[in-house]
mmCIF file of C-alpha atoms in Angstrom:
data_model
loop_
_atom_site.group_PDB
_atom_site.id
_atom_site.type_symbol
_atom_site.label_atom_id
_atom_site.label_comp_id
_atom_site.label_asym_id
_atom_site.label_seq_id
_atom_site.Cartn_x
_atom_site.Cartn_y
_atom_site.Cartn_z
ATOM 1 C CA ASP A 1 -23.238 -5.227 -13.503
ATOM 2 C CA ALA A 2 -24.379 -8.775 -12.877
ATOM 3 C CA LYS A 3 -23.260 -10.251 -9.471
ATOM 4 C CA THR A 4 -21.560 -13.347 -9.095
ATOM 5 C CA THR A 5 -21.569 -15.788 -6.233
ATOM 6 C CA GLN A 6 -18.605 -18.239 -5.329
ATOM 7 C CA PRO A 7 -17.838 -20.708 -2.800
ATOM 8 C CA PRO A 8 -15.356 -18.831 -0.199
ATOM 9 C CA SER A 9 -12.855 -21.739 -0.233
ATOM 10 C CA MET A 10 -12.191 -25.156 -1.681
ATOM 11 C CA ASP A 11 -9.478 -27.762 -1.544
ATOM 12 C CA CYS A 12 -7.797 -29.859 -4.375
ATOM 13 C CA ALA A 13 -5.310 -32.567 -4.254
ATOM 14 C CA GLU A 14 -1.961 -32.085 -6.303
ATOM 15 C CA GLY A 15 -2.721 -33.641 -9.842
ATOM 16 C CA ARG A 16 -6.388 -33.629 -9.671
ATOM 17 C CA ALA A 17 -8.520 -31.474 -11.655
ATOM 18 C CA ALA A 18 -9.860 -28.458 -9.757
ATOM 19 C CA ASN A 19 -13.401 -27.509 -10.539
ATOM 20 C CA LEU A 20 -14.371 -23.875 -9.430
ATOM 21 C CA PRO A 21 -18.096 -22.881 -9.791
ATOM 22 C CA CYS A 22 -19.577 -19.664 -10.080
ATOM 23 C CA ASN A 23 -23.107 -18.365 -10.105
ATOM 24 C CA HIS A 24 -24.213 -15.326 -12.212
ATOM 25 C CA SER A 25 -28.118 -15.636 -12.576
ATOM 26 C CA THR A 26 -28.395 -11.976 -13.600
ATOM 27 C CA ILE A 27 -26.027 -11.949 -16.393
ATOM 28 C CA SER A 28 -27.020 -10.015 -19.340
ATOM 29 C CA GLY A 29 -26.748 -11.375 -22.947
ATOM 30 C CA ASN A 30 -23.772 -8.994 -23.686
ATOM 31 C CA GLU A 31 -21.663 -9.663 -20.488
ATOM 32 C CA TYR A 32 -18.700 -11.968 -20.701
ATOM 33 C CA VAL A 33 -17.641 -14.284 -17.827
ATOM 34 C CA TYR A 34 -14.086 -13.634 -16.824
ATOM 35 C CA TRP A 35 -11.758 -15.402 -14.547
ATOM 36 C CA TYR A 36 -8.885 -13.865 -12.764
ATOM 37 C CA ARG A 37 -6.558 -15.267 -9.964
ATOM 38 C CA GLN A 38 -4.282 -13.677 -7.452
ATOM 39 C CA ILE A 39 -1.565 -15.206 -5.845
ATOM 40 C CA HIS A 40 -0.709 -13.632 -2.444
ATOM 41 C CA SER A 41 0.749 -10.097 -2.684
ATOM 42 C CA GLN A 42 0.719 -10.245 -6.516
ATOM 43 C CA GLY A 43 -1.541 -8.445 -9.056
ATOM 44 C CA PRO A 44 -4.351 -10.396 -10.396
ATOM 45 C CA GLN A 45 -3.731 -12.897 -13.291
ATOM 46 C CA TYR A 46 -6.022 -13.191 -16.207
ATOM 47 C CA ILE A 47 -7.091 -16.737 -16.900
ATOM 48 C CA ILE A 48 -9.804 -17.040 -19.298
ATOM 49 C CA HIS A 49 -13.183 -15.564 -20.323
ATOM 50 C CA GLY A 50 -16.074 -16.398 -22.485
ATOM 51 C CA LEU A 51 -19.730 -15.399 -23.616
ATOM 52 C CA LYS A 52 -21.579 -18.389 -24.578
ATOM 53 C CA ASN A 53 -19.403 -21.253 -25.690
ATOM 54 C CA ASN A 54 -17.034 -23.310 -23.666
ATOM 55 C CA GLU A 55 -13.528 -22.129 -23.887
ATOM 56 C CA THR A 56 -10.183 -23.617 -23.567
ATOM 57 C CA ASN A 57 -6.629 -22.346 -23.254
ATOM 58 C CA GLU A 58 -3.322 -23.469 -21.866
ATOM 59 C CA MET A 59 -4.053 -22.704 -18.182
ATOM 60 C CA ALA A 60 -7.695 -23.662 -17.822
ATOM 61 C CA SER A 61 -11.196 -24.745 -19.273
ATOM 62 C CA LEU A 62 -14.342 -22.583 -18.765
ATOM 63 C CA ILE A 63 -17.614 -24.258 -19.334
ATOM 64 C CA ILE A 64 -20.512 -21.934 -19.152
ATOM 65 C CA THR A 65 -24.372 -23.657 -18.979
ATOM 66 C CA GLU A 66 -26.498 -23.099 -21.912
ATOM 67 C CA ASP A 67 -28.788 -20.717 -19.764
ATOM 68 C CA ARG A 68 -25.537 -18.767 -19.028
ATOM 69 C CA LYS A 69 -26.508 -18.342 -15.336
ATOM 70 C CA SER A 70 -23.495 -20.461 -13.993
ATOM 71 C CA SER A 71 -20.137 -21.428 -14.925
ATOM 72 C CA THR A 72 -17.018 -23.605 -13.905
ATOM 73 C CA LEU A 73 -13.381 -23.132 -14.048
ATOM 74 C CA ILE A 74 -11.337 -26.117 -14.525
ATOM 75 C CA LEU A 75 -7.888 -26.496 -13.840
ATOM 76 C CA PRO A 76 -7.168 -29.884 -15.292
ATOM 77 C CA HIS A 77 -4.060 -30.930 -13.237
ATOM 78 C CA ALA A 78 -3.788 -28.676 -10.126
ATOM 79 C CA THR A 79 -0.105 -28.011 -8.782
ATOM 80 C CA LEU A 80 0.718 -26.294 -5.488
ATOM 81 C CA ARG A 81 1.371 -23.216 -7.580
ATOM 82 C CA ASP A 82 -2.428 -22.873 -8.543
ATOM 83 C CA THR A 83 -3.041 -22.142 -4.702
ATOM 84 C CA ALA A 84 -4.690 -18.734 -5.008
ATOM 85 C CA VAL A 85 -7.887 -16.681 -4.851
ATOM 86 C CA TYR A 86 -9.792 -17.184 -7.964
ATOM 87 C CA TYR A 87 -12.277 -14.581 -9.106
ATOM 88 C CA CYS A 88 -15.314 -14.877 -11.487
ATOM 89 C CA ILE A 89 -16.449 -11.735 -12.742
ATOM 90 C CA VAL A 90 -19.149 -10.757 -15.479
ATOM 91 C CA SER A 91 -18.426 -7.459 -17.585
ATOM 92 C CA PRO A 92 -20.068 -6.075 -20.435
ATOM 93 C CA SER A 93 -18.648 -6.103 -23.826
ATOM 94 C CA ALA A 94 -17.938 -2.990 -25.951
ATOM 95 C CA GLY A 95 -20.479 -0.484 -26.063
ATOM 96 C CA GLY A 96 -22.064 -1.319 -22.562
ATOM 97 C CA THR A 97 -22.240 1.562 -19.993
ATOM 98 C CA SER A 98 -19.940 -0.050 -17.437
ATOM 99 C CA TYR A 99 -17.662 -1.110 -20.103
ATOM 100 C CA GLY A 100 -14.017 -1.052 -18.865
ATOM 101 C CA LYS A 101 -14.624 -1.720 -15.266
ATOM 102 C CA LEU A 102 -14.162 -4.919 -13.327
ATOM 103 C CA THR A 103 -16.154 -5.620 -10.243
ATOM 104 C CA PHE A 104 -14.395 -8.269 -8.113
ATOM 105 C CA GLY A 105 -16.014 -10.026 -5.404
ATOM 106 C CA GLN A 106 -14.643 -12.368 -2.629
ATOM 107 C CA GLY A 107 -13.434 -15.021 -4.809
ATOM 108 C CA THR A 108 -12.748 -18.626 -3.983
ATOM 109 C CA ILE A 109 -9.722 -19.531 -2.090
ATOM 110 C CA LEU A 110 -8.342 -22.591 -3.819
ATOM 111 C CA THR A 111 -5.617 -24.589 -1.613
ATOM 112 C CA VAL A 112 -3.782 -27.521 -3.476
ATOM 113 C CA HIS A 113 -2.648 -30.014 -1.168
ATOM 114 C CA PRO A 114 0.575 -32.368 -1.594
ATOM 115 C CA ASP B 1 7.810 -9.979 -22.036
ATOM 116 C CA THR B 2 6.529 -6.219 -21.875
ATOM 117 C CA GLY B 3 3.582 -6.641 -19.530
ATOM 118 C CA VAL B 4 2.300 -4.079 -17.439
ATOM 119 C CA SER B 5 4.929 -2.573 -14.904
ATOM 120 C CA GLN B 6 4.440 -0.305 -11.683
ATOM 121 C CA ASP B 7 6.875 1.792 -9.838
ATOM 122 C CA PRO B 8 7.428 1.690 -6.943
ATOM 123 C CA ARG B 9 6.780 -1.823 -5.759
ATOM 124 C CA HIS B 10 6.788 -0.507 -2.232
ATOM 125 C CA LYS B 11 6.201 2.755 -0.466
ATOM 126 C CA ILE B 12 6.230 3.867 3.105
ATOM 127 C CA THR B 13 5.329 7.242 3.903
ATOM 128 C CA LYS B 14 4.300 9.366 6.788
ATOM 129 C CA ARG B 15 0.659 10.926 7.167
ATOM 130 C CA GLY B 16 0.138 13.963 5.469
ATOM 131 C CA GLN B 17 2.941 13.460 2.906
ATOM 132 C CA ASN B 18 2.266 13.266 -0.957
ATOM 133 C CA VAL B 19 3.049 10.226 -2.958
ATOM 134 C CA THR B 20 2.954 9.484 -6.669
ATOM 135 C CA PHE B 21 2.940 5.974 -8.438
ATOM 136 C CA ARG B 22 3.407 5.325 -12.010
ATOM 137 C CA CYS B 23 2.168 2.831 -14.357
ATOM 138 C CA ASP B 24 3.544 1.660 -17.713
ATOM 139 C CA PRO B 25 0.772 -0.270 -19.747
ATOM 140 C CA ILE B 26 1.182 -2.895 -22.324
ATOM 141 C CA SER B 27 2.575 -0.776 -25.311
ATOM 142 C CA GLU B 28 -0.370 -1.216 -27.688
ATOM 143 C CA HIS B 29 -2.869 -0.976 -25.083
ATOM 144 C CA ASN B 30 -5.171 2.158 -25.133
ATOM 145 C CA ARG B 31 -7.086 1.762 -21.818
ATOM 146 C CA LEU B 32 -5.448 1.960 -18.701
ATOM 147 C CA TYR B 33 -7.279 1.227 -15.264
ATOM 148 C CA TRP B 34 -6.384 2.032 -11.560
ATOM 149 C CA TYR B 35 -7.719 -0.249 -8.642
ATOM 150 C CA ARG B 36 -7.007 -0.425 -5.054
ATOM 151 C CA GLN B 37 -7.029 -3.500 -2.945
ATOM 152 C CA THR B 38 -7.015 -3.562 0.984
ATOM 153 C CA LEU B 39 -6.221 -6.473 2.903
ATOM 154 C CA GLY B 40 -8.516 -9.473 2.475
ATOM 155 C CA GLN B 41 -10.676 -7.860 -0.086
ATOM 156 C CA GLY B 42 -10.884 -7.952 -3.716
ATOM 157 C CA PRO B 43 -9.662 -4.956 -6.109
ATOM 158 C CA GLU B 44 -11.924 -2.056 -6.420
ATOM 159 C CA PHE B 45 -12.240 0.237 -9.453
ATOM 160 C CA LEU B 46 -10.813 3.791 -9.036
ATOM 161 C CA THR B 47 -10.469 5.228 -12.547
ATOM 162 C CA TYR B 48 -9.839 4.494 -16.111
ATOM 163 C CA PHE B 49 -8.553 5.974 -19.110
ATOM 164 C CA GLN B 50 -8.964 5.623 -22.838
ATOM 165 C CA ASN B 51 -5.789 7.195 -24.453
ATOM 166 C CA GLU B 52 -5.313 10.351 -22.841
ATOM 167 C CA ALA B 53 -8.981 10.996 -21.672
ATOM 168 C CA GLN B 54 -10.047 9.951 -18.083
ATOM 169 C CA LEU B 55 -13.478 8.517 -18.971
ATOM 170 C CA GLU B 56 -14.602 7.197 -15.346
ATOM 171 C CA LYS B 57 -14.012 7.964 -11.781
ATOM 172 C CA SER B 58 -15.229 5.962 -8.842
ATOM 173 C CA ARG B 59 -16.595 7.464 -5.628
ATOM 174 C CA LEU B 60 -13.760 6.030 -3.953
ATOM 175 C CA LEU B 61 -11.359 8.748 -5.846
ATOM 176 C CA SER B 62 -11.649 11.423 -3.309
ATOM 177 C CA ASP B 63 -10.353 15.071 -3.943
ATOM 178 C CA ARG B 64 -6.819 14.081 -2.627
ATOM 179 C CA PHE B 65 -6.493 11.710 -5.551
ATOM 180 C CA SER B 66 -5.444 12.784 -8.903
ATOM 181 C CA ALA B 67 -4.720 10.637 -11.922
ATOM 182 C CA GLU B 68 -3.057 11.447 -15.338
ATOM 183 C CA ARG B 69 -2.237 10.029 -18.375
ATOM 184 C CA PRO B 70 -0.682 12.715 -20.539
ATOM 185 C CA LYS B 71 0.189 11.258 -23.614
ATOM 186 C CA GLY B 72 -1.965 8.256 -23.640
ATOM 187 C CA SER B 73 0.864 5.968 -22.650
ATOM 188 C CA PHE B 74 2.042 5.915 -19.000
ATOM 189 C CA SER B 75 -0.156 6.988 -16.207
ATOM 190 C CA THR B 76 0.559 8.501 -12.599
ATOM 191 C CA LEU B 77 -1.645 8.511 -9.592
ATOM 192 C CA GLU B 78 -1.007 10.915 -6.854
ATOM 193 C CA ILE B 79 -2.367 11.000 -3.394
ATOM 194 C CA GLN B 80 -2.006 14.182 -1.555
ATOM 195 C CA ARG B 81 -1.845 14.484 2.331
ATOM 196 C CA THR B 82 -2.038 10.812 2.658
ATOM 197 C CA GLU B 83 -3.933 9.109 5.709
ATOM 198 C CA GLN B 84 -3.567 5.863 7.335
ATOM 199 C CA GLY B 85 -6.623 4.522 5.538
ATOM 200 C CA ASP B 86 -4.782 5.067 2.087
ATOM 201 C CA SER B 87 -2.640 2.221 2.975
ATOM 202 C CA ALA B 88 -3.453 -0.292 0.369
ATOM 203 C CA MET B 89 -2.188 -2.098 -2.841
ATOM 204 C CA TYR B 90 -2.594 0.307 -5.857
ATOM 205 C CA LEU B 91 -3.032 -2.046 -8.947
ATOM 206 C CA CYS B 92 -2.866 -0.828 -12.676
ATOM 207 C CA ALA B 93 -4.242 -2.784 -15.595
ATOM 208 C CA SER B 94 -4.229 -1.956 -19.338
ATOM 209 C CA SER B 95 -6.389 -3.273 -22.296
ATOM 210 C CA TRP B 96 -7.296 -2.881 -25.896
ATOM 211 C CA SER B 97 -10.436 -1.750 -26.472
ATOM 212 C CA GLY B 98 -12.329 -4.393 -28.530
ATOM 213 C CA SER B 99 -14.768 -6.789 -28.317
ATOM 214 C CA SER B 100 -14.069 -8.258 -24.909
ATOM 215 C CA ASP B 101 -11.438 -5.601 -23.385
ATOM 216 C CA THR B 102 -9.604 -8.128 -21.464
ATOM 217 C CA GLN B 103 -7.294 -6.203 -18.827
ATOM 218 C CA TYR B 104 -3.910 -7.328 -17.677
ATOM 219 C CA PHE B 105 -2.677 -6.391 -14.560
ATOM 220 C CA GLY B 106 0.607 -5.145 -12.932
ATOM 221 C CA PRO B 107 2.271 -6.265 -10.116
ATOM 222 C CA GLY B 108 1.033 -3.372 -7.920
ATOM 223 C CA THR B 109 2.342 -0.723 -5.659
ATOM 224 C CA ARG B 110 2.121 -1.410 -1.835
ATOM 225 C CA LEU B 111 1.549 1.707 0.082
ATOM 226 C CA THR B 112 1.994 1.936 3.725
ATOM 227 C CA VAL B 113 1.075 5.289 5.474
ATOM 228 C CA LEU B 114 2.573 5.551 9.120
#
């Protein structure tokens, strides 16, 4: 599975956009980019995923570069409740030998300040 | 909302005792995963099932660990002869095998071995 690199921590002011970067320079053509977050003592929460195109849902936007070697998760208006560890994961699509297993790294600790 | 549920949420046991955890996946999901998370680390994959078949097991799953999913619905994870090193959060996730296999996590079971 492709590895990801994320900054260990980031800060953001409440109400501002939080932009969380992720490098995945060894990503394969059939691998998706997933983002999860984990609030203290809870299970990871799915946020968004994408393959090639930018994606948006009610929680966030995902911007994937054209070469797919990096991506950015955007929380458009961060709130205090968005304080969490954010994980960027690449995982194969159906049919890959590692299909079904998520490999979590250390993630980025996002702290949203009042 | 019928998300992934886990029982118990917390378990305290003495070293050498056996413990069993249960996971109920989202009802239409055919894949079920177990992960383990120790303090300060991201979740680590343990094993996964498609329907009732256990398709992959991590090297982390020692002989003292066994997982079952007898009817392709709920799953149990048993740890025999617990050790202090087994203290961790045990997470369950489920998904529908498809083009992206998005996994949804339960709240976890926090195990403390004294």
